[in-house]
Short mmCIF file of C-alpha atoms in Angstrom, two decimals:
data_model
loop_
_atom_site.label_atom_id
_atom_site.label_comp_id
_atom_site.label_asym_id
_atom_site.label_seq_id
_atom_site.Cartn_x
_atom_site.Cartn_y
_atom_site.Cartn_z
CA MET A 1 -240.88 -164.85 100.88
CA ARG A 2 -243.56 -164.12 103.61
CA TYR A 3 -242.93 -165.32 107.04
CA LYS A 4 -246.58 -166.44 107.05
CA GLU A 5 -246.43 -168.50 103.92
CA TYR A 6 -242.85 -169.97 105.14
CA LEU A 7 -244.67 -171.19 108.20
CA ARG A 8 -247.37 -172.89 106.44
CA ASP A 9 -244.75 -174.69 104.26
CA GLN A 10 -243.21 -175.97 107.56
CA LEU A 11 -246.53 -177.16 108.80
CA PRO A 12 -245.94 -180.94 108.10
CA ALA A 13 -242.59 -180.96 110.20
CA ILE A 14 -244.11 -178.85 113.01
CA VAL A 15 -247.02 -181.56 113.43
CA THR A 16 -244.40 -184.15 113.10
CA HIS A 17 -242.51 -182.61 116.21
CA ILE A 18 -245.62 -181.90 118.44
CA LEU A 19 -247.12 -185.68 117.59
CA SER A 20 -243.39 -186.51 118.80
CA MET A 21 -243.33 -184.51 121.44
CA LEU A 22 -246.61 -185.98 122.82
CA LEU A 23 -245.51 -189.87 122.24
CA CYS A 24 -242.48 -188.86 124.36
CA VAL A 25 -244.26 -187.34 127.21
CA VAL A 26 -246.50 -190.43 127.01
CA PHE A 27 -243.44 -192.71 127.28
CA LEU A 28 -241.48 -190.63 129.84
CA SER A 29 -244.56 -190.69 132.27
CA ALA A 30 -245.22 -194.39 131.84
CA ILE A 31 -241.29 -194.96 132.94
CA ASP A 32 -241.88 -192.67 135.99
CA ILE A 33 -239.98 -189.80 134.98
CA GLN A 34 -240.33 -186.63 137.13
CA ALA A 35 -242.75 -184.09 135.35
CA SER A 36 -240.16 -181.47 136.06
CA ILE A 37 -237.61 -182.88 133.76
CA ILE A 38 -240.17 -183.65 131.13
CA SER A 39 -241.23 -179.98 130.98
CA ILE A 40 -237.54 -178.98 130.77
CA LEU A 41 -236.90 -181.51 127.95
CA LEU A 42 -240.00 -180.24 126.14
CA VAL A 43 -239.04 -176.71 126.64
CA PHE A 44 -235.53 -177.28 124.91
CA TRP A 45 -237.16 -179.18 122.16
CA ILE A 46 -239.54 -176.47 121.36
CA LEU A 47 -236.51 -173.85 121.67
CA ILE A 48 -234.39 -175.93 119.18
CA VAL A 49 -237.46 -176.43 116.79
CA ALA A 50 -238.29 -172.52 117.04
CA ILE A 51 -234.46 -171.36 116.44
CA TYR A 52 -234.21 -173.63 113.48
CA ILE A 53 -237.46 -172.87 112.00
CA HIS A 54 -236.00 -168.95 112.10
CA ILE A 55 -232.92 -169.30 111.22
CA ARG A 56 -233.81 -171.23 108.01
CA PHE A 57 -236.42 -168.59 107.10
CA PHE A 58 -234.18 -166.16 107.41
CA LEU A 59 -231.38 -168.04 105.14
CA ARG A 60 -234.02 -169.11 102.66
CA LYS A 61 -235.01 -165.08 102.49
CA ARG A 62 -231.62 -164.02 101.68
CA TYR A 63 -231.10 -166.72 99.01
CA PHE A 64 -234.36 -165.96 97.10
CA ALA A 65 -233.88 -162.10 97.41
CA GLU A 66 -230.53 -162.54 95.87
CA LEU A 67 -231.60 -164.63 93.06
CA LEU A 68 -234.55 -161.92 92.61
CA LEU A 69 -232.30 -159.29 92.19
CA GLN A 70 -229.79 -161.11 89.77
CA LEU A 71 -233.04 -161.44 87.65
CA GLU A 72 -233.89 -157.90 88.03
CA ARG A 73 -230.29 -156.75 86.77
CA LEU A 74 -230.71 -159.23 83.39
CA ASP A 75 -231.43 -158.18 80.12
CA LYS A 76 -232.67 -161.47 79.36
CA LYS A 77 -234.49 -162.89 82.32
CA TYR A 78 -234.35 -166.46 80.67
CA LEU A 79 -230.41 -166.83 81.40
CA ILE A 80 -230.87 -166.57 85.16
CA SER A 81 -230.11 -170.27 85.37
CA GLU A 82 -226.43 -169.39 83.94
CA VAL A 83 -225.78 -166.50 86.24
CA MET A 84 -227.05 -167.59 89.58
CA GLU A 85 -224.48 -169.34 91.98
CA HIS A 86 -224.52 -173.12 92.34
CA PRO A 87 -226.88 -174.20 95.07
CA ILE A 88 -225.96 -176.48 98.29
CA LEU A 89 -229.01 -177.83 99.14
CA THR A 90 -230.36 -180.95 96.95
CA GLU A 91 -233.68 -180.01 96.58
CA ASP A 92 -232.14 -176.52 95.07
CA LYS A 93 -230.03 -178.48 92.98
CA ILE A 94 -232.82 -180.40 91.56
CA TYR A 95 -234.88 -177.10 90.60
CA HIS A 96 -231.72 -175.89 89.31
CA ARG A 97 -231.27 -178.71 86.90
CA LEU A 98 -235.06 -178.19 85.83
CA LEU A 99 -234.29 -174.80 84.91
CA LYS A 100 -231.44 -175.30 82.96
CA ALA A 101 -232.96 -178.20 80.97
CA ALA A 102 -236.30 -175.59 80.38
CA ASN A 103 -233.73 -172.99 79.06
CA LYS A 104 -231.76 -175.56 76.85
CA SER A 105 -234.76 -176.46 75.39
CA MET A 106 -236.39 -172.66 75.11
CA MET A 107 -232.93 -171.94 73.47
CA GLU A 108 -233.29 -174.56 70.61
CA GLN A 109 -236.48 -173.57 69.88
CA VAL A 110 -236.08 -170.01 69.31
CA SER A 111 -232.88 -171.16 67.32
CA GLU A 112 -234.74 -173.14 64.82
CA SER A 113 -237.92 -170.58 64.66
CA LYS A 114 -234.86 -167.92 63.74
CA GLN A 115 -233.61 -170.45 61.23
CA GLU A 116 -237.10 -170.81 59.75
CA ARG A 117 -237.49 -166.95 60.10
CA LYS A 118 -234.27 -166.49 58.17
CA GLU A 119 -235.07 -168.86 55.45
CA TYR A 120 -238.57 -167.58 54.71
CA LYS A 121 -237.10 -163.98 54.30
CA GLU A 122 -234.29 -164.86 52.15
CA TYR A 123 -236.96 -166.67 49.80
CA ILE A 124 -239.16 -163.61 49.97
CA GLU A 125 -236.34 -161.53 49.26
CA GLN A 126 -234.99 -163.96 45.97
CA TRP A 127 -238.89 -164.10 44.96
CA ILE A 128 -239.01 -160.43 44.78
CA HIS A 129 -236.07 -160.20 43.11
CA ASP A 130 -236.87 -162.45 40.46
CA VAL A 131 -240.66 -161.07 39.95
CA LYS A 132 -239.24 -157.35 39.53
CA THR A 133 -237.29 -158.87 36.32
CA PRO A 134 -240.34 -159.49 34.43
CA ILE A 135 -242.30 -156.43 35.80
CA SER A 136 -239.17 -154.50 34.27
CA ALA A 137 -239.54 -156.30 31.17
CA MET A 138 -243.27 -155.52 30.89
CA LYS A 139 -242.52 -151.64 31.86
CA LEU A 140 -240.17 -151.62 28.74
CA LEU A 141 -242.71 -153.08 26.44
CA CYS A 142 -245.24 -150.63 27.37
CA GLU A 143 -242.56 -147.74 26.77
CA ASN A 144 -241.89 -148.81 23.30
CA ASN A 145 -245.61 -149.57 22.44
CA LYS A 146 -247.02 -146.14 23.85
CA SER A 147 -251.12 -146.51 23.77
CA ASP A 148 -253.77 -145.70 26.22
CA ILE A 149 -253.91 -149.31 26.86
CA THR A 150 -250.24 -149.51 27.57
CA ARG A 151 -250.13 -146.03 29.56
CA LYS A 152 -253.02 -147.88 32.03
CA LEU A 153 -250.97 -150.90 31.84
CA MET A 154 -247.91 -149.07 32.95
CA ALA A 155 -250.01 -147.29 35.96
CA GLU A 156 -250.95 -150.92 37.09
CA LEU A 157 -247.34 -152.07 37.05
CA THR A 158 -246.27 -148.88 39.33
CA LYS A 159 -248.90 -150.31 41.61
CA VAL A 160 -247.47 -153.86 41.59
CA SER A 161 -244.11 -152.53 41.89
CA HIS A 162 -244.78 -150.44 44.82
CA TYR A 163 -246.63 -153.72 46.53
CA THR A 164 -243.39 -155.53 45.62
CA ASP A 165 -241.43 -152.87 47.14
CA GLN A 166 -243.19 -152.75 50.20
CA ALA A 167 -242.87 -156.64 50.86
CA LEU A 168 -239.05 -156.19 50.09
CA TYR A 169 -238.76 -153.61 52.62
CA TYR A 170 -240.80 -154.81 55.26
CA ALA A 171 -238.49 -158.01 55.25
CA ARG A 172 -235.41 -155.81 55.46
CA SER A 173 -237.17 -153.14 57.92
CA GLU A 174 -235.56 -155.26 61.12
CA ASN A 175 -232.07 -155.08 60.19
CA VAL A 176 -231.95 -151.62 58.00
CA GLU A 177 -228.37 -151.07 59.48
CA LYS A 178 -226.98 -153.85 57.50
CA ASP A 179 -228.44 -152.38 53.99
CA TYR A 180 -228.11 -148.45 54.34
CA PHE A 181 -225.73 -146.07 53.19
CA ILE A 182 -225.58 -142.49 54.51
CA LYS A 183 -224.47 -139.52 52.64
CA GLU A 184 -225.25 -136.15 51.41
CA VAL A 185 -228.21 -136.05 48.92
CA SER A 186 -230.03 -133.34 47.29
CA LEU A 187 -233.67 -133.13 48.32
CA SER A 188 -234.62 -131.97 45.02
CA GLU A 189 -232.87 -134.95 43.23
CA ILE A 190 -234.73 -137.58 45.27
CA ILE A 191 -238.12 -135.79 44.95
CA HIS A 192 -237.79 -135.37 41.47
CA ALA A 193 -236.59 -139.32 41.33
CA ALA A 194 -239.74 -140.24 43.02
CA VAL A 195 -242.10 -138.31 40.76
CA ALA A 196 -240.14 -139.70 37.54
CA GLU A 197 -240.94 -143.13 38.87
CA ASN A 198 -244.62 -142.89 39.66
CA LYS A 199 -245.04 -140.68 36.46
CA GLN A 200 -247.79 -142.99 34.91
CA LEU A 201 -249.55 -143.16 37.91
CA LEU A 202 -249.71 -139.44 38.49
CA LEU A 203 -250.80 -138.81 34.64
CA GLN A 204 -253.39 -141.64 35.04
CA ASN A 205 -254.90 -139.97 37.96
CA HIS A 206 -254.37 -136.41 36.47
CA ILE A 207 -252.41 -135.40 39.50
CA SER A 208 -250.33 -132.26 39.16
CA ILE A 209 -247.21 -131.94 41.13
CA GLU A 210 -245.44 -128.40 42.82
CA ILE A 211 -241.81 -128.51 44.19
CA ASN A 212 -240.96 -125.31 45.72
CA ASP A 213 -237.71 -124.29 47.73
CA CYS A 214 -236.44 -127.82 48.00
CA ASP A 215 -232.86 -126.88 47.42
CA ASN A 216 -231.33 -128.16 50.64
CA THR A 217 -229.22 -131.35 51.21
CA VAL A 218 -229.89 -133.85 54.01
CA TYR A 219 -227.76 -136.61 55.27
CA THR A 220 -229.82 -139.99 54.87
CA ASP A 221 -230.03 -143.13 52.76
CA GLU A 222 -230.97 -142.32 49.17
CA LYS A 223 -232.42 -145.85 48.58
CA TRP A 224 -234.86 -145.89 51.91
CA ILE A 225 -235.87 -142.32 51.64
CA GLY A 226 -237.18 -143.11 47.90
CA PHE A 227 -238.95 -145.96 49.34
CA ILE A 228 -240.89 -143.63 52.25
CA LEU A 229 -241.91 -141.00 49.38
CA ASN A 230 -243.31 -143.33 46.99
CA GLN A 231 -245.19 -144.86 49.72
CA LEU A 232 -246.43 -141.16 50.54
CA ILE A 233 -247.28 -140.45 46.67
CA ALA A 234 -248.95 -143.79 46.13
CA ASN A 235 -250.88 -142.96 49.55
CA ALA A 236 -252.02 -139.42 48.04
CA VAL A 237 -252.78 -140.90 44.52
CA LYS A 238 -255.37 -143.37 46.20
CA TYR A 239 -256.73 -141.17 48.28
CA SER A 240 -256.68 -138.20 45.92
CA GLY A 241 -259.86 -135.44 45.65
CA LYS A 242 -261.06 -133.34 42.76
CA GLU A 243 -258.62 -131.24 40.84
CA PRO A 244 -255.76 -133.30 42.76
CA LYS A 245 -252.39 -132.18 43.40
CA ILE A 246 -249.19 -133.01 45.64
CA GLY A 247 -246.94 -130.41 46.69
CA PHE A 248 -243.36 -130.55 48.01
CA GLU A 249 -241.69 -127.84 50.40
CA GLU A 250 -238.83 -127.72 52.09
CA ASN A 251 -237.89 -125.07 55.20
CA SER A 252 -235.92 -125.39 58.47
CA LYS A 253 -237.02 -125.84 61.99
CA GLN A 254 -235.48 -126.13 65.48
CA GLY A 255 -232.01 -126.82 63.56
CA GLN A 256 -233.66 -129.61 61.26
CA VAL A 257 -234.56 -129.64 57.44
CA VAL A 258 -238.22 -130.58 57.24
CA LEU A 259 -239.37 -131.97 53.95
CA ILE A 260 -243.01 -131.02 53.68
CA ILE A 261 -245.40 -133.08 51.28
CA ARG A 262 -248.81 -131.79 51.14
CA ASP A 263 -252.01 -133.39 49.11
CA ASN A 264 -255.58 -132.30 48.84
CA GLY A 265 -256.88 -135.58 49.04
CA VAL A 266 -259.82 -136.81 51.03
CA GLY A 267 -257.84 -136.70 54.23
CA ILE A 268 -257.66 -138.60 57.69
CA SER A 269 -260.78 -137.99 60.28
CA GLU A 270 -259.38 -136.83 63.79
CA SER A 271 -260.44 -140.13 65.33
CA ASP A 272 -258.08 -142.31 62.80
CA LEU A 273 -255.27 -139.77 63.03
CA PRO A 274 -253.52 -141.06 66.30
CA ARG A 275 -253.19 -144.64 65.21
CA ILE A 276 -252.15 -144.19 61.03
CA PHE A 277 -248.48 -145.45 62.12
CA GLU A 278 -249.90 -148.85 63.65
CA LYS A 279 -249.39 -151.90 61.79
CA GLY A 280 -252.47 -153.04 59.58
CA PHE A 281 -254.47 -149.87 60.54
CA THR A 282 -256.80 -149.03 57.83
CA GLY A 283 -259.36 -146.51 59.28
CA GLU A 284 -262.63 -145.03 57.73
CA ASN A 285 -260.48 -144.41 53.98
CA GLY A 286 -259.16 -148.16 54.41
CA ARG A 287 -263.05 -149.19 54.56
CA THR A 288 -264.19 -147.54 51.48
CA GLY A 289 -263.04 -149.68 49.07
CA LYS A 290 -259.38 -148.29 48.73
CA SER A 291 -257.63 -151.59 48.93
CA SER A 292 -255.74 -150.47 52.13
CA THR A 293 -253.67 -152.80 53.59
CA GLY A 294 -252.53 -150.70 56.54
CA ILE A 295 -248.98 -151.33 55.91
CA GLY A 296 -247.48 -148.40 53.93
CA LEU A 297 -247.47 -145.63 56.72
CA PHE A 298 -246.22 -148.43 59.38
CA LEU A 299 -243.34 -149.38 57.51
CA CYS A 300 -242.57 -145.57 56.56
CA LYS A 301 -242.34 -144.91 60.73
CA ARG A 302 -240.38 -147.93 60.95
CA LEU A 303 -237.78 -146.69 58.59
CA CYS A 304 -238.03 -143.09 59.58
CA GLU A 305 -237.12 -144.30 63.23
CA LYS A 306 -234.36 -146.58 61.86
CA LEU A 307 -232.69 -143.54 59.87
CA GLY A 308 -233.32 -140.96 62.61
CA ILE A 309 -235.42 -138.78 60.52
CA GLY A 310 -238.65 -137.97 62.66
CA ILE A 311 -242.22 -137.89 60.77
CA ALA A 312 -245.40 -136.26 61.41
CA VAL A 313 -248.75 -136.19 60.07
CA LYS A 314 -251.14 -133.40 59.81
CA SER A 315 -254.68 -134.05 58.57
CA GLU A 316 -258.34 -133.12 58.57
CA SER A 317 -261.10 -134.88 56.56
CA GLY A 318 -262.12 -133.85 53.42
CA GLN A 319 -259.01 -131.25 53.47
CA GLY A 320 -255.94 -133.29 52.76
CA THR A 321 -253.00 -134.38 54.62
CA GLN A 322 -249.77 -132.96 55.28
CA VAL A 323 -246.72 -134.99 55.74
CA GLU A 324 -243.66 -133.54 57.42
CA LEU A 325 -240.15 -135.46 57.20
CA TYR A 326 -237.50 -134.08 59.90
CA PHE A 327 -233.86 -134.71 58.71
CA PRO A 328 -231.30 -133.75 61.21
CA LYS A 329 -228.70 -131.27 60.07
CA GLY A 330 -225.41 -133.15 59.55
CA ASP A 331 -222.90 -130.83 59.33
CA PHE A 332 -220.06 -133.14 60.70
CA VAL A 333 -218.66 -133.69 57.39
CA LYS A 334 -218.24 -129.87 56.74
CA VAL A 335 -216.50 -129.75 60.19
CA GLN A 336 -213.83 -132.72 59.37
CA GLU A 337 -212.77 -130.85 55.99
#
């Protein structure tokens, strides 16, 4: 609170006092009161008003400074009406009541929105669970009746399965900690599982796979890392080039196990590279008829953050893409043994 602004707010009271003084002087002069007495009266009047205005300014300034300090310390600013001291002045009591009423209304709206969001999320999860059953049935039918048509159908079903998984993991990505289960898993096993799951997609697109030196183990959630690998494989297939291939390699760097997924596809332009993890960003490749949603890498980044895995992408337009996943070395289990 600035003194100048405070004085401006007090202007009506000051003007009232000045008018009262003038009327008082006129009245006292009319009844023949000596000028010296009137002057003394005016001096005391002005002095009392000035002291009152100054003291009130410092009290109000201290009051609002404490309120602002409380607000600054709060993580959830809207709870200020719950933690502030009960005001003494009637005007402040009214503002406090208004603040509490507004806060209560906002909390009700937030609670209602959360409930709607929760119900929608449950519906999406249930819908995805239901739609996976006919997808699995169609895959089984195709496996039992192999032909060129069913193989193509299998590749398309793999894409549909990826999209449903993407929707499911997106719905759950805000609360990963409620679903994941960290354990020691073999990199080789999760890579082979991801390749097997995308077998028809890889065969239909004539993509060769190379897996080198992936014998290490890491501590992570097998299901979530499997989804991340599926997304990276799907991207490599979607943006593949001539004689496409995907390579998996593992090494250690700065106390971490690094899984490298490398392809020789169309690559990512230098201008797009800093934004590839942004939600909905499709870039130049996404605008060339690849039906990109801009969700896949965004989800990979979010899930990696939740799982404590680092992720980095190196790429050059026309030269392929290299994705690196950094797993922290978790040897605490061995220490306990």
